Amino acid sequence: MSIDVLQDKIRAMKNPTVAGLDARIEYVPEHIRKAAYAARGVGLEGAVEAIWQFNVGLIDALCDIVPSVKPQTAYYENMGWRGMEMLERTIQYAKSKGLYVIADIKRGDIGSTAAAYSEGWLTGAKIEGQVFKSFDPDCITISGYMGSDSIKPFLDAAISEDKCVFVLVKTSNPGSGELQDIVAGDRQVYEVIGDLNERVAKGTQGKYGYNMAGAVVGATYPSDIRALRKRLEHTFFLVPGYGAQGGTAEDVRYAFDKYGHGAIVNSSRGIMCAWKKTGKDGLDFAQAARDAAIAMREDIKQFVTIV
């Protein structure tokens, strides 16, 4: 099952991290932008080409260091169909390099609409009795705040393809508590959605004991991570918020079980934009990203031992 594949990759690399591929055009070094604009013009086509070259360079630099990458689809959707076509190429290139791809789509709907989203991102579209896949990542993120019928269609689709989903539970943004920390009976709302997610996914555990519906749990709330880790024994965590958002290695350690399993920690700008701190005008962007990914791995290793 897909969560087992991810955990296997983490164990093989001794690195529980995922690199975000959330490139805005201003994250791309100038020499790449200029070359792309010279070939395609200043506009959507030139920007898409620049980000594609940037993504390829990052993937090549990171594929033997990190087990996974996580493109956030907003940074591709903002460039229309050209950006989405480039996202599809990015996902396929990352997979060709052995990386586990988490598409951060945060969709959340029910019924036939959820089924349509699932076809686009997980199972493929049915056309004249045949199935045609497009994006085809290993995993997606979804919102379960419409209830179990906004989780189950995506989970069922993922199971049919031996993939998985991560459901928003306790997010890393400062305003998350405005809703997620509200007390509902004897639980807070984020505990309610965490419990619901684990219940919906019951019976899908793999060899490591984790369900095929994981949870997004922010590094910026370490006490909540600790509470959820104890509460959600069979839920694998995707942990955003490390680095640029303020989460530390000491904070994220609470996401892991006693074997150092059960979680993967994301860094996006800290890796993609590491070149901005080297003083070399981005000519070293790939090496800078690689060095940042290694530093993150070593930082977390101080607090988490993977067996």
XYZ file of C-alpha atoms in Angstrom:
307
model
C 0.000 0.000 0.000
C 1.095 3.543 -0.652
C 1.791 4.602 2.938
C 4.048 1.569 3.267
C 5.883 2.593 0.096
C 6.470 6.043 1.556
C 7.632 4.650 4.907
C 9.955 2.209 3.111
C 11.541 5.096 1.201
C 11.939 7.095 4.408
C 13.634 4.164 6.128
C 15.928 3.488 3.166
C 17.140 7.113 3.111
C 16.944 7.634 6.885
C 15.251 10.890 6.015
C 11.625 11.683 6.970
C 11.357 14.831 4.859
C 9.510 16.029 1.775
C 10.616 18.960 -0.381
C 7.931 21.311 -1.591
C 7.918 22.230 -5.275
C 5.934 25.436 -4.877
C 7.877 27.665 -7.239
C 6.685 31.160 -7.941
C 8.522 32.858 -10.771
C 10.369 35.085 -8.287
C 11.853 31.969 -6.674
C 13.598 31.083 -9.945
C 17.151 32.430 -10.372
C 17.587 35.240 -12.865
C 19.762 33.322 -15.328
C 17.048 30.685 -15.746
C 14.329 33.307 -16.128
C 16.295 35.242 -18.751
C 16.968 32.136 -20.829
C 13.324 31.096 -20.684
C 12.098 34.564 -21.623
C 14.529 34.692 -24.542
C 13.093 31.430 -25.847
C 9.398 31.871 -24.992
C 8.865 35.557 -24.247
C 7.979 37.412 -21.053
C 4.596 35.966 -20.133
C 2.951 32.708 -19.179
C 4.902 30.552 -21.626
C 8.232 31.989 -20.534
C 7.384 31.703 -16.839
C 6.226 28.097 -17.227
C 9.444 27.194 -19.027
C 11.544 28.861 -16.325
C 9.767 27.052 -13.504
C 9.993 23.750 -15.386
C 13.777 24.110 -15.708
C 13.973 25.082 -12.036
C 11.899 22.057 -11.004
C 14.042 19.687 -13.057
C 17.195 21.082 -11.468
C 15.735 20.715 -7.979
C 14.521 17.172 -8.602
C 17.890 16.104 -9.999
C 19.667 17.615 -6.998
C 17.344 16.130 -4.374
C 16.291 12.701 -5.654
C 18.985 10.807 -3.753
C 18.526 12.855 -0.574
C 14.767 13.187 0.030
C 12.226 10.391 -0.438
C 9.408 12.662 -1.586
C 8.413 15.932 -3.212
C 5.193 17.890 -2.759
C 4.037 20.235 -5.502
C 1.338 22.638 -4.319
C -1.067 22.949 -7.240
C -1.879 26.627 -6.612
C 1.552 27.558 -7.943
C 0.672 25.865 -11.225
C -3.015 26.741 -11.477
C -2.145 30.440 -11.356
C -0.608 30.005 -14.817
C -3.666 28.365 -16.334
C -3.557 25.312 -18.569
C 0.136 25.860 -19.337
C 0.972 25.637 -15.661
C -1.139 22.535 -15.140
C 0.453 20.811 -18.122
C 3.849 21.627 -16.633
C 2.687 20.236 -13.278
C 1.822 16.953 -14.984
C 5.308 16.838 -16.491
C 6.857 17.711 -13.124
C 5.013 14.876 -11.378
C 6.014 12.347 -14.010
C 9.644 13.499 -13.986
C 9.812 13.255 -10.196
C 8.368 9.742 -10.293
C 10.882 8.738 -12.979
C 13.605 9.707 -10.503
C 12.152 7.418 -7.842
C 10.523 10.149 -5.760
C 7.208 9.685 -3.993
C 4.913 12.508 -5.137
C 2.338 14.134 -2.858
C 0.082 16.476 -4.849
C -1.030 19.180 -2.437
C -4.463 19.873 -3.942
C -6.582 20.339 -0.774
C -9.791 19.404 -2.559
C -12.866 18.699 -0.454
C -16.204 17.840 -1.991
C -18.844 15.115 -2.025
C -20.642 12.760 -4.370
C -20.131 13.025 -8.107
C -17.899 16.100 -7.733
C -15.539 14.238 -5.410
C -15.570 11.356 -7.886
C -14.575 13.717 -10.704
C -11.714 15.167 -8.651
C -10.610 11.620 -7.835
C -10.591 10.693 -11.512
C -8.384 13.675 -12.312
C -5.889 13.068 -9.537
C -6.035 9.375 -8.644
C -7.837 6.896 -10.861
C -7.980 8.454 -14.336
C -10.863 9.618 -16.512
C -13.162 7.075 -18.147
C -13.592 7.749 -21.847
C -15.436 5.348 -24.159
C -14.783 2.387 -21.918
C -11.116 3.170 -21.421
C -9.288 4.864 -18.540
C -6.837 7.688 -19.188
C -4.658 9.054 -16.396
C -3.240 12.547 -16.280
C -1.547 13.871 -13.133
C -1.189 10.471 -11.417
C 0.661 11.371 -8.182
C 1.165 8.809 -5.420
C -0.926 10.752 -2.925
C -3.078 13.863 -2.547
C -4.144 16.194 0.240
C -7.852 16.766 0.865
C -10.149 18.635 3.252
C -12.543 16.530 5.283
C -14.427 19.409 6.840
C -17.612 18.521 4.896
C -17.705 15.236 6.815
C -17.035 11.591 6.062
C -18.603 11.809 2.599
C -15.862 14.276 1.648
C -13.178 11.769 2.705
C -14.530 8.403 1.630
C -14.773 8.984 -2.159
C -11.145 10.082 -2.295
C -10.029 7.281 0.028
C -11.907 4.642 -1.991
C -10.318 5.942 -5.189
C -6.886 5.928 -3.569
C -7.322 2.359 -2.313
C -8.299 1.178 -5.794
C -4.991 2.519 -7.136
C -2.833 1.583 -4.127
C -2.407 5.272 -3.340
C -3.306 7.344 -0.278
C -4.659 10.684 0.943
C -3.734 13.173 3.646
C -6.664 14.916 5.315
C -6.392 18.387 6.852
C -6.642 17.982 10.628
C -4.599 20.621 12.504
C -3.057 23.029 10.034
C 0.054 25.172 10.558
C -1.388 28.609 9.747
C -1.844 31.189 12.549
C -5.612 31.390 12.071
C -6.205 27.641 12.287
C -7.352 27.892 15.898
C -10.259 30.166 14.972
C -12.101 27.045 13.854
C -9.982 24.021 14.642
C -9.508 24.775 18.359
C -13.197 25.356 19.102
C -14.516 22.949 21.737
C -17.194 20.592 20.429
C -18.557 18.566 23.333
C -15.563 16.993 25.030
C -13.217 17.468 22.085
C -11.733 20.249 20.023
C -12.736 20.418 16.372
C -9.332 19.242 15.116
C -9.660 16.188 17.363
C -13.124 15.534 15.941
C -11.834 15.546 12.361
C -8.818 13.442 13.338
C -11.040 10.852 15.006
C -13.426 10.897 12.035
C -10.601 10.373 9.578
C -9.167 7.436 11.513
C -12.630 5.894 11.802
C -13.370 6.248 8.067
C -10.019 4.677 7.211
C -10.290 1.841 9.737
C -9.178 -1.493 8.304
C -6.783 -0.047 5.718
C -3.633 -0.464 7.822
C -0.486 -1.678 6.101
C 2.562 -3.460 7.456
C 3.593 -0.470 9.577
C 0.127 -0.172 11.121
C -0.857 3.076 9.395
C -4.074 3.716 7.492
C -4.244 4.875 3.894
C -5.779 8.177 5.066
C -3.109 10.221 6.793
C -3.435 13.605 8.505
C -1.940 17.034 7.880
C -0.693 18.251 11.271
C 1.271 21.508 11.501
C 4.726 21.747 13.047
C 3.811 25.121 14.537
C 1.647 23.489 17.222
C 3.917 20.897 18.901
C 1.621 20.266 21.885
C -1.202 19.442 19.476
C 1.092 17.159 17.480
C 1.965 15.288 20.666
C -1.689 14.910 21.644
C -2.708 13.759 18.169
C 0.144 11.252 17.937
C -1.137 9.587 21.113
C -4.745 9.826 19.950
C -4.363 8.674 16.337
C -2.327 5.512 16.619
C -2.970 4.392 13.043
C -2.662 7.744 11.261
C 0.442 8.801 9.345
C 1.224 12.534 9.617
C 2.240 15.001 6.928
C 3.833 17.865 8.857
C 4.083 21.302 7.214
C 5.401 24.413 8.942
C 9.047 23.460 9.503
C 11.555 26.219 8.823
C 10.089 29.310 7.167
C 6.829 29.066 9.164
C 8.643 28.681 12.468
C 8.452 24.963 13.239
C 11.650 23.345 14.532
C 13.113 19.856 14.553
C 12.421 19.663 18.265
C 8.769 20.506 17.557
C 8.271 17.889 14.834
C 9.733 15.023 16.841
C 6.359 14.552 18.509
C 4.847 13.487 15.178
C 6.831 10.236 15.157
C 6.244 6.973 16.953
C 8.850 5.209 19.072
C 10.439 3.670 15.973
C 10.819 7.015 14.219
C 7.972 6.045 11.893
C 4.617 7.602 11.114
C 5.436 11.070 9.799
C 7.070 13.088 7.056
C 8.067 16.743 7.470
C 7.770 19.312 4.692
C 10.013 22.220 3.781
C 9.334 24.313 0.683
C 10.926 27.778 0.609
C 13.738 26.689 2.920
C 14.961 24.305 0.218
C 13.795 25.954 -3.015
C 15.058 29.402 -2.070
C 18.246 28.355 -0.278
C 20.230 29.869 -3.171
C 19.137 33.356 -2.087
C 21.421 33.103 0.953
C 24.629 32.004 -0.781
C 25.489 35.209 -2.629
C 26.019 33.446 -5.959
C 22.996 34.849 -7.833
C 21.331 31.464 -8.079
C 23.999 29.860 -10.225
C 24.338 27.328 -7.408
C 20.582 26.859 -6.814
C 20.713 23.072 -7.160
C 23.656 22.651 -4.793
C 22.123 25.130 -2.355
C 18.861 23.154 -2.326
C 20.761 19.921 -1.818
C 22.758 21.381 1.057
C 19.576 22.718 2.677
C 17.859 19.327 2.370
C 20.848 17.594 3.961
C 20.916 20.166 6.772
C 17.212 19.581 7.415
C 17.745 15.822 7.532
C 20.598 16.198 9.998
C 18.608 18.684 12.095
C 15.703 16.264 12.495
C 18.081 13.357 13.091
C 19.095 15.015 16.363
C 15.618 14.277 17.721
C 14.262 11.370 15.640
C 15.931 7.981 15.166
C 14.486 5.887 12.354
C 14.737 2.110 12.773
